Tab-separated table of C-alpha atoms and ligand atoms in Angstrom:
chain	number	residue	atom	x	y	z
A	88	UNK	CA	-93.373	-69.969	-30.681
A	89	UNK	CA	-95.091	-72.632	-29.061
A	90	UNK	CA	-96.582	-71.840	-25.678
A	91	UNK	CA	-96.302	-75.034	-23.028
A	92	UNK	CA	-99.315	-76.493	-21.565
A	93	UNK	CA	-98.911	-77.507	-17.958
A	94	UNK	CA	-101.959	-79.887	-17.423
A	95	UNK	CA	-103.287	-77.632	-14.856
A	96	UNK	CA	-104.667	-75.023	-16.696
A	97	UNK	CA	-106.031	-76.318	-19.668
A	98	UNK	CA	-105.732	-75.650	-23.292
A	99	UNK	CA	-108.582	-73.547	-24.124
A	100	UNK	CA	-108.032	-73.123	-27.987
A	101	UNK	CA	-106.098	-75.979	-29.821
A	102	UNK	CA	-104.234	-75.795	-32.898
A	103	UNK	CA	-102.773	-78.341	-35.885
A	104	UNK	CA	-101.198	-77.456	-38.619
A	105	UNK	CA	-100.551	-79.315	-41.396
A	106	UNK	CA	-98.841	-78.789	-44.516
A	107	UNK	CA	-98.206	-80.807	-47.631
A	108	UNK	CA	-96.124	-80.774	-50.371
A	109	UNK	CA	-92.389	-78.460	-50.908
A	110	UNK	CA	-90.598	-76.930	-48.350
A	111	UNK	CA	-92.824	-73.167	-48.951
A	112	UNK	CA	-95.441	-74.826	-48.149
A	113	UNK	CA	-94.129	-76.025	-44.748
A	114	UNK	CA	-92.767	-72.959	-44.174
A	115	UNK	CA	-96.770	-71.199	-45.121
A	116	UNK	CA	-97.736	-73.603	-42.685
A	117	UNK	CA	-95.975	-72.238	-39.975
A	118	UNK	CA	-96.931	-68.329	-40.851
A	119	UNK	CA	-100.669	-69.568	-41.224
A	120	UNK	CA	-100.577	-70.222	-37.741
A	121	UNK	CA	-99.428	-66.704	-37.030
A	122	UNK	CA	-103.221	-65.258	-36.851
A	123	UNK	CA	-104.497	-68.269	-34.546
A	124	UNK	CA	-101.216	-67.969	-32.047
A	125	UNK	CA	-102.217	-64.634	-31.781
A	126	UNK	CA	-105.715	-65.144	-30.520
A	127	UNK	CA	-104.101	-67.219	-27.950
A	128	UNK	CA	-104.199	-70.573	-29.532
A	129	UNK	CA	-101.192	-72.628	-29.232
A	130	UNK	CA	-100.245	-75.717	-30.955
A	131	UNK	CA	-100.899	-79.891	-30.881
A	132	UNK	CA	-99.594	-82.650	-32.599
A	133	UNK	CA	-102.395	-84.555	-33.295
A	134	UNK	CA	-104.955	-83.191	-35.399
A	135	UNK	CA	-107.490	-84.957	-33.322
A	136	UNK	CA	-107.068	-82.754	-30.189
A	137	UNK	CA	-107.451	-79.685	-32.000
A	138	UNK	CA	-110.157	-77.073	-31.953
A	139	UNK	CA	-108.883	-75.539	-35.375
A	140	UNK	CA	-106.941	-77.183	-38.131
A	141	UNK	CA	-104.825	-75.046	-40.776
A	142	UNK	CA	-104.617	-77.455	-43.759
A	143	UNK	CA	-101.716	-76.050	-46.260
A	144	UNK	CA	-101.936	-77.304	-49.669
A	145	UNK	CA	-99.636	-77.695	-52.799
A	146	UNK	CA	-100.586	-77.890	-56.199
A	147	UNK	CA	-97.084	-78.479	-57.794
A	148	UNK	CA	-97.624	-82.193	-58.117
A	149	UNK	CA	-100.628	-83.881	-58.382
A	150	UNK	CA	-99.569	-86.586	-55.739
A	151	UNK	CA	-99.457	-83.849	-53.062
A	152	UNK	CA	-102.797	-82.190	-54.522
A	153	UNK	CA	-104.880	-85.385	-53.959
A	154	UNK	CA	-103.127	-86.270	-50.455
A	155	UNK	CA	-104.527	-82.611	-49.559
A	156	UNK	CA	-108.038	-82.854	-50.762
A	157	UNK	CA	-108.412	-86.549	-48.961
A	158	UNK	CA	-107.526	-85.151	-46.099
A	159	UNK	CA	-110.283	-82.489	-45.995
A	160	UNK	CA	-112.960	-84.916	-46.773
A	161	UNK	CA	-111.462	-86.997	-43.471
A	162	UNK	CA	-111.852	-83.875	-41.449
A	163	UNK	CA	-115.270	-84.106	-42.455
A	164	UNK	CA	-115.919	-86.526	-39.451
A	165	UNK	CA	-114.059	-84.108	-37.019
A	166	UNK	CA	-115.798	-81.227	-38.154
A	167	UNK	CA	-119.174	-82.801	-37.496
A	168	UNK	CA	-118.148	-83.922	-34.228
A	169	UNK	CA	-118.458	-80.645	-33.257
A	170	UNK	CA	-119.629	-77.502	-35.607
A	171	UNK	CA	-117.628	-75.441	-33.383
A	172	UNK	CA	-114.464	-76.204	-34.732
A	173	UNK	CA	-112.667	-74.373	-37.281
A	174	UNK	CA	-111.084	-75.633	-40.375
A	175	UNK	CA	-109.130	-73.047	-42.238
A	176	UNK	CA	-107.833	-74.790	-45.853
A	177	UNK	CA	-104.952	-72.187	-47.339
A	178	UNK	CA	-101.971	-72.225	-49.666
A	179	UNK	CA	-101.494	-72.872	-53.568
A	180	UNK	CA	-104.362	-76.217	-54.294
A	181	UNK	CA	-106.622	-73.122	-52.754
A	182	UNK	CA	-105.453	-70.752	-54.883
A	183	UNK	CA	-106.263	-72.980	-58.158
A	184	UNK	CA	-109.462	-75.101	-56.481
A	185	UNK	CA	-110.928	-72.379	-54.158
A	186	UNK	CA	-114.619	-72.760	-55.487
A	187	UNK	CA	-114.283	-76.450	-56.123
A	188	UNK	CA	-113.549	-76.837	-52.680
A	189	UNK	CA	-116.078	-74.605	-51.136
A	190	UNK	CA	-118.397	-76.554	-52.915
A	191	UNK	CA	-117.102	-79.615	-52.632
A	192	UNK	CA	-116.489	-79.421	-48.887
A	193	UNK	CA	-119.355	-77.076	-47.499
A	194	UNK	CA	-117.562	-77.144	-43.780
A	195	UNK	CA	-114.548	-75.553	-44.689
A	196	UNK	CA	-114.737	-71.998	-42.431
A	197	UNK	CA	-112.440	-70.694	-44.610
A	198	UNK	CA	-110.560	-71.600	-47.795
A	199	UNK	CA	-107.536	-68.498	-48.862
A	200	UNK	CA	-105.233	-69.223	-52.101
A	201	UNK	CA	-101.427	-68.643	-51.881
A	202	UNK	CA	-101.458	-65.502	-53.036
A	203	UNK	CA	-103.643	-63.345	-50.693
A	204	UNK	CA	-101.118	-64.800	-47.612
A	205	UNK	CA	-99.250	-61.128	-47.369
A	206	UNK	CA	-103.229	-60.338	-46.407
A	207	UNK	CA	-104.061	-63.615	-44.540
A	208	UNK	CA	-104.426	-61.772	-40.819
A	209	UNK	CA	-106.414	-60.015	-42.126
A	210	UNK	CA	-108.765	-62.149	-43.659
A	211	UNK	CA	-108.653	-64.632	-41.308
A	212	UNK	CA	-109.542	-61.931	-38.370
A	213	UNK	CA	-112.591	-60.641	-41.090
A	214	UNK	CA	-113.621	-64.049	-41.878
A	215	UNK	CA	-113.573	-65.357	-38.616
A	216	UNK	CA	-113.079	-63.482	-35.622
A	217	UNK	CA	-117.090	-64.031	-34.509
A	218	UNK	CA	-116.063	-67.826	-34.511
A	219	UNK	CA	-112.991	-67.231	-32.687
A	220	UNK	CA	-114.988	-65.913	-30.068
A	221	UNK	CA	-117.815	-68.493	-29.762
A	222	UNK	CA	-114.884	-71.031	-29.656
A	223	UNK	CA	-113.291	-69.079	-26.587
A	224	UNK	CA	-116.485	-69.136	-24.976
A	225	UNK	CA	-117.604	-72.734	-25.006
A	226	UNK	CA	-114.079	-73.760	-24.495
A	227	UNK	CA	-114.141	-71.839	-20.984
A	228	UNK	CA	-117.229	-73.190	-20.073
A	229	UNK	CA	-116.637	-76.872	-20.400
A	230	UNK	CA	-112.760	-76.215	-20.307
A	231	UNK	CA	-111.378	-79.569	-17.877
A	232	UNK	CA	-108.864	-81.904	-18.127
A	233	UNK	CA	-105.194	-81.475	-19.143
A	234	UNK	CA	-104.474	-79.518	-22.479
A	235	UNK	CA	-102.265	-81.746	-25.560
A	236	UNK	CA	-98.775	-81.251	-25.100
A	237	UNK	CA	-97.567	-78.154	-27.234
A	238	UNK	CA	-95.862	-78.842	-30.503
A	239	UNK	CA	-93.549	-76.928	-32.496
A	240	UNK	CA	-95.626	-75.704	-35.491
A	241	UNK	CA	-94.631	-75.975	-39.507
A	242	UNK	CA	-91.057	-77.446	-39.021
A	243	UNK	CA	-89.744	-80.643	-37.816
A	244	UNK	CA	-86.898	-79.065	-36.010
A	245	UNK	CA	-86.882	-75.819	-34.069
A	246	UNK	CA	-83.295	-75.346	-34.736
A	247	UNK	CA	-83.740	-75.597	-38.504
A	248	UNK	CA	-85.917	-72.365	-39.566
A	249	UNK	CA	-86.987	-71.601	-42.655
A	250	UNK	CA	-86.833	-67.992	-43.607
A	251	UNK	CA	-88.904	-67.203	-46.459
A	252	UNK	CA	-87.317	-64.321	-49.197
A	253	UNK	CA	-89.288	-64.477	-51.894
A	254	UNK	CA	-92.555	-65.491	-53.464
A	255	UNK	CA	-93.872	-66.281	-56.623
A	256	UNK	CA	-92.126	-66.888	-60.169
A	257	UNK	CA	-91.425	-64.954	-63.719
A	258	UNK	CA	-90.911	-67.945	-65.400
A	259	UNK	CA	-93.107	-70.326	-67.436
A	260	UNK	CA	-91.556	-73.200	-67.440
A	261	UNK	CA	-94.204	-75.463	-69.540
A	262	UNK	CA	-95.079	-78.036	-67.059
A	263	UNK	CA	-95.755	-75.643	-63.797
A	264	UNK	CA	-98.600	-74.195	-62.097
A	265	UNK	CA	-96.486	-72.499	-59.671
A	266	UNK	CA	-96.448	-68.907	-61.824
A	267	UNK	CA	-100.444	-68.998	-62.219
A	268	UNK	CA	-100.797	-69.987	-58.173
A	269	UNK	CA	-98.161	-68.002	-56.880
A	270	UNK	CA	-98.112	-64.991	-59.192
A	271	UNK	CA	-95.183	-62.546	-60.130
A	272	UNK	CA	-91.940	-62.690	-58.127
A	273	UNK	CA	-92.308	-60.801	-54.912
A	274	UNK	CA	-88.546	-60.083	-52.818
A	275	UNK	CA	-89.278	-59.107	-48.938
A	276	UNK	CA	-87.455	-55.989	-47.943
A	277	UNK	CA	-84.217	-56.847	-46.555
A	278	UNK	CA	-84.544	-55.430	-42.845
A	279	UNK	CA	-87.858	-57.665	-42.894
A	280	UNK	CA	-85.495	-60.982	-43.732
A	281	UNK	CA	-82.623	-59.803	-41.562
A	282	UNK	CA	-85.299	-58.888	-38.628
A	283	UNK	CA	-87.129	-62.693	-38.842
A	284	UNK	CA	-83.340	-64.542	-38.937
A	285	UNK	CA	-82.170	-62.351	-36.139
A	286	UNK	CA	-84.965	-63.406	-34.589
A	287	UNK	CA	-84.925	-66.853	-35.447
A	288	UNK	CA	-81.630	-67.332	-34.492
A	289	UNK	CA	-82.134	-65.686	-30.524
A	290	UNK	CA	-85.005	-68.281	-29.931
A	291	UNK	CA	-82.339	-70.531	-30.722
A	292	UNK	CA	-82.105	-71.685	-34.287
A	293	UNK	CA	-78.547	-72.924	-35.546
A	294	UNK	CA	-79.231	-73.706	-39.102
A	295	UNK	CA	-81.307	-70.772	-41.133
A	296	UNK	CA	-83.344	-72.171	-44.489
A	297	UNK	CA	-83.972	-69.659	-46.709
A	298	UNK	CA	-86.580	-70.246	-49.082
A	299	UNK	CA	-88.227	-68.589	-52.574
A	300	UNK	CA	-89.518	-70.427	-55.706
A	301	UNK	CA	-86.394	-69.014	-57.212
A	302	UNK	CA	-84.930	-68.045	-54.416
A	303	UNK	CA	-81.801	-66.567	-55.627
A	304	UNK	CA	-83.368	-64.317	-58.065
A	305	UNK	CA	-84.138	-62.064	-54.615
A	306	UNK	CA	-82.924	-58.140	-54.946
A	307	UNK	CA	-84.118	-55.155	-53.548
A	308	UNK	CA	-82.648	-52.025	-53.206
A	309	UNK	CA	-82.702	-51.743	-49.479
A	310	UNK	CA	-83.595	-48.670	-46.751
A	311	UNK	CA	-79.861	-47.474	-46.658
A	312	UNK	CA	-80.229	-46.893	-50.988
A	313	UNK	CA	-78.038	-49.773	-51.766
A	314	UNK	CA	-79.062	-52.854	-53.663
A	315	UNK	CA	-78.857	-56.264	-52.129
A	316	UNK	CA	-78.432	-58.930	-54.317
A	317	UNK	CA	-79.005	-63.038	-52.547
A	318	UNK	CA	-74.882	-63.344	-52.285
A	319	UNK	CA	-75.167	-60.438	-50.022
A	320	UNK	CA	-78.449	-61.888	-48.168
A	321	UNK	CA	-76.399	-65.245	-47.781
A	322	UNK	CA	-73.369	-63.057	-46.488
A	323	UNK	CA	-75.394	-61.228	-44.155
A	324	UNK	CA	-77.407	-64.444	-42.829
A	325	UNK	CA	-73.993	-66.306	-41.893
A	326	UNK	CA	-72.408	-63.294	-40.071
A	327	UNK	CA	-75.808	-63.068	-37.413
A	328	UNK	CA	-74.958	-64.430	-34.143
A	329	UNK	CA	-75.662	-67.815	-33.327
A	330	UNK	CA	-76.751	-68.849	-37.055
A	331	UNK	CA	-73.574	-71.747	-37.716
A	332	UNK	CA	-75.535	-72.264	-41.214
A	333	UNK	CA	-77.142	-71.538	-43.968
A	334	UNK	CA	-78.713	-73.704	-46.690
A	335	UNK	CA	-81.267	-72.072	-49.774
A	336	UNK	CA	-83.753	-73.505	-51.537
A	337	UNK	CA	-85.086	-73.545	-54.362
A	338	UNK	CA	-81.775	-71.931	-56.626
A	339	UNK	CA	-82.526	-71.271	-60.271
A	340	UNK	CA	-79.848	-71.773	-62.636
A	341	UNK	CA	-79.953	-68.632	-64.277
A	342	UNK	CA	-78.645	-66.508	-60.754
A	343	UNK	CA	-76.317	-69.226	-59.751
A	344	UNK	CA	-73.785	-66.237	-60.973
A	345	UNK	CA	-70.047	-65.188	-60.209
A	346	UNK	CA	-70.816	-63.500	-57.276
A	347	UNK	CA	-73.101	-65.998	-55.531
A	348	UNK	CA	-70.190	-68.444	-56.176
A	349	UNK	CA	-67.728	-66.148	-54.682
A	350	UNK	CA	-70.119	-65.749	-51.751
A	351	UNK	CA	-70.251	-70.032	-51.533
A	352	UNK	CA	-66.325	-69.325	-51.449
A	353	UNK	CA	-66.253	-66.739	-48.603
A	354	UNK	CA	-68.650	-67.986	-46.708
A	355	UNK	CA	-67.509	-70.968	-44.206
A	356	UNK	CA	-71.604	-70.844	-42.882
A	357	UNK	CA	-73.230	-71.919	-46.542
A	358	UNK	CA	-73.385	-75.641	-46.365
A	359	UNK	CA	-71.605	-77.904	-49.034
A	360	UNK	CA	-74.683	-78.559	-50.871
A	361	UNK	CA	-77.131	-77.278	-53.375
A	362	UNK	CA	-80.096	-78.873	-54.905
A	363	UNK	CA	-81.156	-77.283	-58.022
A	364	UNK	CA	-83.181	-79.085	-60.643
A	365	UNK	CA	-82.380	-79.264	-63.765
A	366	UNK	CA	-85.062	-81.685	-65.503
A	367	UNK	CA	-83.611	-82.957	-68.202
A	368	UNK	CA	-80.264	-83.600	-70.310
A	369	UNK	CA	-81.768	-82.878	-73.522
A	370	UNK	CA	-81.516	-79.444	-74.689
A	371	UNK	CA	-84.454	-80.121	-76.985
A	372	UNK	CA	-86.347	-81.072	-73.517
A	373	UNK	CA	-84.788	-78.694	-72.123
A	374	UNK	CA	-86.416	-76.034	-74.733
A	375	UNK	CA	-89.976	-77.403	-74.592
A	376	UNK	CA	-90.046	-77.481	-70.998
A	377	UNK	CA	-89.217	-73.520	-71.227
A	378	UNK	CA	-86.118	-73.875	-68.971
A	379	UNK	CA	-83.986	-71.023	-70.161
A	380	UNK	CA	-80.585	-73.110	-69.987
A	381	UNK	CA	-78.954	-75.700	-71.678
A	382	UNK	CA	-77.735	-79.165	-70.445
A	383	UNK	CA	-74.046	-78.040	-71.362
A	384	UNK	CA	-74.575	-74.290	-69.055
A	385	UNK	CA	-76.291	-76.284	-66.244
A	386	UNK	CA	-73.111	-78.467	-65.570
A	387	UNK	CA	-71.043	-75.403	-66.716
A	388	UNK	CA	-72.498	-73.449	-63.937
A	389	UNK	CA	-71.759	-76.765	-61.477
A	390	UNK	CA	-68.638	-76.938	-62.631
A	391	UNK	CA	-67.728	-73.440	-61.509
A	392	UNK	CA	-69.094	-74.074	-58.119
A	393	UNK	CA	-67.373	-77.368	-57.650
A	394	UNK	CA	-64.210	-75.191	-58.310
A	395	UNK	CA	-64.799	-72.270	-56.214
A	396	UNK	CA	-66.360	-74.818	-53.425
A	397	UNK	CA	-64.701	-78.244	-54.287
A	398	UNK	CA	-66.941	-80.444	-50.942
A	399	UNK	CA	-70.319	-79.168	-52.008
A	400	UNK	CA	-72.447	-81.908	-53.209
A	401	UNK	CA	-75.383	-81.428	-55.708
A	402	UNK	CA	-79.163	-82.604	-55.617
A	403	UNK	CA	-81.507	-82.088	-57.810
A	404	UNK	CA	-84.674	-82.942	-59.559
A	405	UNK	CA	-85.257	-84.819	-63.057
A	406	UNK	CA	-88.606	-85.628	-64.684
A	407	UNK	CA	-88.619	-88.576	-67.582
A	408	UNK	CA	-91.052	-89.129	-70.196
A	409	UNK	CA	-92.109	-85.645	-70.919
A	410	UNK	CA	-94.567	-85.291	-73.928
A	411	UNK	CA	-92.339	-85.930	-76.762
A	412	UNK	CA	-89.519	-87.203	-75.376
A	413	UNK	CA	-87.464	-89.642	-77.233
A	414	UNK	CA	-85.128	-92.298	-76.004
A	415	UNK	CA	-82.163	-90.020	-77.327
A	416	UNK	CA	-83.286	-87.211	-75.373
A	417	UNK	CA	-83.316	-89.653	-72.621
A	418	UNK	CA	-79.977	-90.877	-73.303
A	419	UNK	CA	-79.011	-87.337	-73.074
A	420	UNK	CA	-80.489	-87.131	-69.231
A	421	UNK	CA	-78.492	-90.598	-68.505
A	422	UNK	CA	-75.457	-88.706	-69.874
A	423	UNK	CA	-75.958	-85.488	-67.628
A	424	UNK	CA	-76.208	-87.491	-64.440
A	425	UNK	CA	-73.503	-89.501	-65.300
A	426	UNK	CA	-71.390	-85.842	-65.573
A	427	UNK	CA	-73.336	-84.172	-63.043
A	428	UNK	CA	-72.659	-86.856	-60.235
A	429	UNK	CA	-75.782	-85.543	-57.944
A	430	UNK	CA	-75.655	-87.008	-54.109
A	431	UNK	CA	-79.329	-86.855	-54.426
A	432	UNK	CA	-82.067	-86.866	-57.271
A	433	UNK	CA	-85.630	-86.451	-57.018
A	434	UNK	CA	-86.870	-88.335	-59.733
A	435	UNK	CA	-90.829	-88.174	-61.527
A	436	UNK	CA	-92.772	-89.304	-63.734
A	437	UNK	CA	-94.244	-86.414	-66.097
A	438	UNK	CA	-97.580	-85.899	-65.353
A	439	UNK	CA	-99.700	-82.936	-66.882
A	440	UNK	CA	-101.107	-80.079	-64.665
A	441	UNK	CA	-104.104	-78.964	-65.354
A	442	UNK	CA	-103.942	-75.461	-67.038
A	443	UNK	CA	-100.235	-75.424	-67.453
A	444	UNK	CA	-98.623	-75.011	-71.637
A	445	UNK	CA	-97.387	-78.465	-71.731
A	446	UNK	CA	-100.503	-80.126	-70.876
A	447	UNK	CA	-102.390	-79.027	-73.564
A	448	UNK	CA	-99.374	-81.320	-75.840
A	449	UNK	CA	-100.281	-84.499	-77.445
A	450	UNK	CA	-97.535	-86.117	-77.749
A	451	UNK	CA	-97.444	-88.297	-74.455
A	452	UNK	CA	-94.938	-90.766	-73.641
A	453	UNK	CA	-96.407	-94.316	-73.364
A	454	UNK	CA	-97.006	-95.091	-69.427
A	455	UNK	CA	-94.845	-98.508	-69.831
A	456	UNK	CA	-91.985	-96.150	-71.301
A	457	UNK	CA	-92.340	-93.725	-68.318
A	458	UNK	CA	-91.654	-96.766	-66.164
A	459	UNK	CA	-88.868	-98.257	-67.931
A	460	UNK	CA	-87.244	-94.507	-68.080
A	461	UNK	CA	-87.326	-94.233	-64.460
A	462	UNK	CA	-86.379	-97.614	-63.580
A	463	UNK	CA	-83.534	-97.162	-65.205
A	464	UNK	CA	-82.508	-93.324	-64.043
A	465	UNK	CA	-83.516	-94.261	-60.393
A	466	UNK	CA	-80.737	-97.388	-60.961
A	467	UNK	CA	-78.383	-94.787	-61.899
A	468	UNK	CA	-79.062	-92.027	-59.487
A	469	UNK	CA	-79.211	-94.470	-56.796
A	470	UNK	CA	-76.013	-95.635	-57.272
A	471	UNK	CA	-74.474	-92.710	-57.215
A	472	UNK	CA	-76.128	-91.864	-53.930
A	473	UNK	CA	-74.775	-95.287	-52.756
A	474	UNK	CA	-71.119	-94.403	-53.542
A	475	UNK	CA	-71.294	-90.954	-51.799
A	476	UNK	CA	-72.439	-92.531	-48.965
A	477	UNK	CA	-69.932	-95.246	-48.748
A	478	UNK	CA	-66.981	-92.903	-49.293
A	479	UNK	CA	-68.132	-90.769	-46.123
A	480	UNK	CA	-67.146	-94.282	-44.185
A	481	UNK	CA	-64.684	-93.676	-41.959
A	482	UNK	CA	-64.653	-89.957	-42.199
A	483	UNK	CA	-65.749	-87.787	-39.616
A	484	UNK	CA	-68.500	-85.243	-40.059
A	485	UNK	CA	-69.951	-82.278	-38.909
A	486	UNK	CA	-73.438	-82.732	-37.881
A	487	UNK	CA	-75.918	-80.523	-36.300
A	488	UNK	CA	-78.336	-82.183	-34.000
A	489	UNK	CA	-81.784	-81.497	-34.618
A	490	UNK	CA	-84.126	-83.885	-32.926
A	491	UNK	CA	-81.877	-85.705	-30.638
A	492	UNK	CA	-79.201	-87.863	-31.885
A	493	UNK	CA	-80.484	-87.109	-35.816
A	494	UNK	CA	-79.137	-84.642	-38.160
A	495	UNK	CA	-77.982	-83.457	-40.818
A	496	UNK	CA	-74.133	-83.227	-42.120
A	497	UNK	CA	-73.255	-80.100	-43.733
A	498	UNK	CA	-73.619	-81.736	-47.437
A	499	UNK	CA	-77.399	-82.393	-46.113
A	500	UNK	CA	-76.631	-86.429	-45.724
A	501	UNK	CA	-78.643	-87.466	-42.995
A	502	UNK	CA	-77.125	-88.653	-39.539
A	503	UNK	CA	-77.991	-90.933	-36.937
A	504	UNK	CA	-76.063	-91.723	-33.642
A	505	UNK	CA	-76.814	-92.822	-30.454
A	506	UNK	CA	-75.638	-90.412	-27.470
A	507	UNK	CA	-74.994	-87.828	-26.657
A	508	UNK	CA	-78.301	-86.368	-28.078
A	509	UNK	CA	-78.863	-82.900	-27.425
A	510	UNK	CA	-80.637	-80.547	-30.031
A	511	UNK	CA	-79.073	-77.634	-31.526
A	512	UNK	CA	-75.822	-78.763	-31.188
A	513	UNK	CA	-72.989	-79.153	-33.666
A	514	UNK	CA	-71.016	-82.713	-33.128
A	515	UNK	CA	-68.359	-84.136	-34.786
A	516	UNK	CA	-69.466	-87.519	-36.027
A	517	UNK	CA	-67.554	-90.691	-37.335
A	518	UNK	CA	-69.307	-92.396	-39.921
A	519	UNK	CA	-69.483	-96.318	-39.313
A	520	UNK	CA	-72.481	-97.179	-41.419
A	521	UNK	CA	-75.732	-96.910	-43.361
A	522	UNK	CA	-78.718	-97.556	-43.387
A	523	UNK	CA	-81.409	-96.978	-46.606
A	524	UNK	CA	-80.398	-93.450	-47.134
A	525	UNK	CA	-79.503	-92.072	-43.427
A	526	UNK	CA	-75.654	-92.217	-41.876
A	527	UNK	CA	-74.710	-94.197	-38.989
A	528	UNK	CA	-71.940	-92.994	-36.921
A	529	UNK	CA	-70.761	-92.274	-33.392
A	530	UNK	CA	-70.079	-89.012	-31.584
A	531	UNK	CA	-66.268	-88.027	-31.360
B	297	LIG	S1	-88.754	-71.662	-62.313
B	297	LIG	FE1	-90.132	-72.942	-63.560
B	297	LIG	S2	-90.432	-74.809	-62.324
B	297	LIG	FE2	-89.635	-73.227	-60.921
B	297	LIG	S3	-91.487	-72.315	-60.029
B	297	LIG	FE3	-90.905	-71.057	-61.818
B	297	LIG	S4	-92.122	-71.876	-63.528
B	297	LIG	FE4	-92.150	-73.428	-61.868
């Protein structure tokens, strides 16, 4: 995607993009671009070469929210530095703050929530296209001097490419903005998904992502008449030339079903791992937080999995000290991990969303008792990410290289070794060591 820029004829429109926050958002990021590459900018690292930052936000968690909204008012500086310059601010914090940020940061060109991005060319080209052009012109005129090197845009690793299914969410769980930001599940047509992997995959991508806020809840009946359900998406993804795997994210519960675990089976392509959050352990957690499963179908559902697939490894995400939560209903998460043995666990804190059911609840934990809660699951989860790590000693591992001597191992550990480096490769890797949470090994 990225066009190179020799030094000898110069850059004449820049672009950064930056994204914050879950793995759509990235992946927004990237198709943000899309109407800027097309006017013939093409992409920089550094957000202080560009002529036109795209600014993706997330509103899931606050954390990501604020680290959004500082950066705008830093770009205030760059903007000023010259008017010419376009700042375009998109993705779900914009859907929920759009006026608040218009008026809060008057410089913004352009500010476009997460769920007009189906019509984002569009208004970008409507919104901005008289810009565009002013930009082109002064650029020629005082265009000198060797352009920023290109970058990839809205993924770390051009052989890892995220291919997004789905958008949106019918669920309501209690804590979540996502469903008011994002709106009502959305499934792109098949040929549209196949088209973008096939596509993916010839510009050289090994590993294909495919992502939805429930992603496996994607079915559409497709041009031929027949209705594909996400096993047959997976099926289909793996069998495209070149693609040597496929990971999903983010899996609810409720379609982890017979026939995407048969598909896990059949498929040597879908990696040995799954992250799929489940929360909490208590089903009386599990009930207020609007989850639609119970601690005992969760780990049922695992269970089956583990069966049909016996070297997957799970990850997934737990929040403590959600309003009303008792220490028995935290005993009850405690217990789950223990039985649920995930590699990895994103762990938080409970903290209220604006606008969401469960903020609106009194009954708050007491911030000390947050703290001790996760102290205590983080001790837990982290030794169990300790112990799958030191069991992969010695083994060897399949690891595809994605920035040079770095990976990641089909069970998503992370991989570091020292030659031969050469992205887009699949190596064989002994593990010798580790390091924090990465794996240290050495080429076979
Ligand atoms: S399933 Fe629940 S947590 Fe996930 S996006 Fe939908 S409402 Fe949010």
């Amino acid at each position: 995607m990225a066009r190179e820029s020799d030094g000898e004829a110069p850059a004449l429109m820049r672009l950064h993009v930056v994204a914050f926050g879950c793995q759509m958002s990235v992946a927004d990021g990237g198709e943000m671009a899309g109407p800027l590459l097309a006017r013939g900018f093409i992409p920089v690292k550094d957000s202080k070469d560009a002529d036109a930052i795209v600014l993706n936000t997330c509103t899931v968690r606050q954390h990501a929210e604020d680290k959004a909204l500082s950066m705008i008012g830093r770009l205030r500086a760059w903007k000023e530095a010259d008017p010419d310059r376009v700042l375009i601010v998109s993705g779900c914090a914009a859907e929920r703050l759009g006026g608040w940020i218009r008026e809060r940061f008057p410089y913004v060109d352009l500010v476009v929530g997460a769920k007009s991005i189906e019509d984002y060319p569009r208004i970008v080209e409507t919104a901005l296209a008289a810009k565009f052009e002013m930009l082109r012109e002064t650029r020629e005129a005082f265009a000198a001097g060797g352009g920023a090197p290109a970058a990839p845009i809205g993924w770390s690793s051009p052989v890892v490419a995220p291919v997004t299914v789905m958008r949106g969410c019918n669920y309501s769980c209690s804590y979540c903005i996502v469903p008011r930001v994002r709106g009502r599940e959305a499934y792109r047509p098949y040929e549209a998904v196949m088209a973008e992997v096939r596509a993916k995959a010839a510009a050289g991508a090994r590993e294909i992502l495919l992502l939805g806020q429930t992603v496996n809840s994607w079915r559409v009946v497709a041009g031929d008449g027949r209705q594909r359900r996400f096993a047959d998406l997976l099926r289909a993804t793996a069998a495209v030339d070149g693609v040597a795997r496929v990971r999903f994210e983010s899996p609810h519960p409720r379609f982890l079903d017979d026939e995407l675990i048969a598909a896990f089976a059949e498929t040597p392509a879908a990696c040995d791992h799954i992250h799929m959050p489940v929360q909490s352990g208590s089903d009386r957690v599990l009930s207020r937080m609007r989850r639609n499963y119970t601690a005992a179908s969760f780990l049922e559902r695992i269970e089956r999995l583990r069966a049909a697939r016996p070297s997957i490894e799970v990850g997934t995400d737990i929040i403590v000290g959600f309003p009303s939560e008792t220490d028995e209903d935290f005993e009850r998460t405690l217990e789950l991990v223990g039985r649920l043995k995930p590699a990895t666990a994103y762990t938080f804190k409970y903290s209220p969303r604006e606008g969401t059911e469960a903020a609106e609840r009194t009954e708050d934990v007491p911030a000390q008792v947050k703290e001790e809660r996760l102290a205590r699951l983080n001790e837990l989860c982290d030794g169990l990410t300790e112990d799958a790590m030191k069991a992969r000693l010695g083994r060897t591992v399949e690891v595809l290289d994605e920035t040079g001597g770095y990976g990641r191992a089909r069970d998503a550990f992370r991989v570091k070794w020292e030659t031969p480096a050469e992205p887009g490769r699949l190596r064989k890797v002994r593990i010798t060591g580790t390091m924090k949470r990465t794996l240290l090994g050495e080429c076979e």
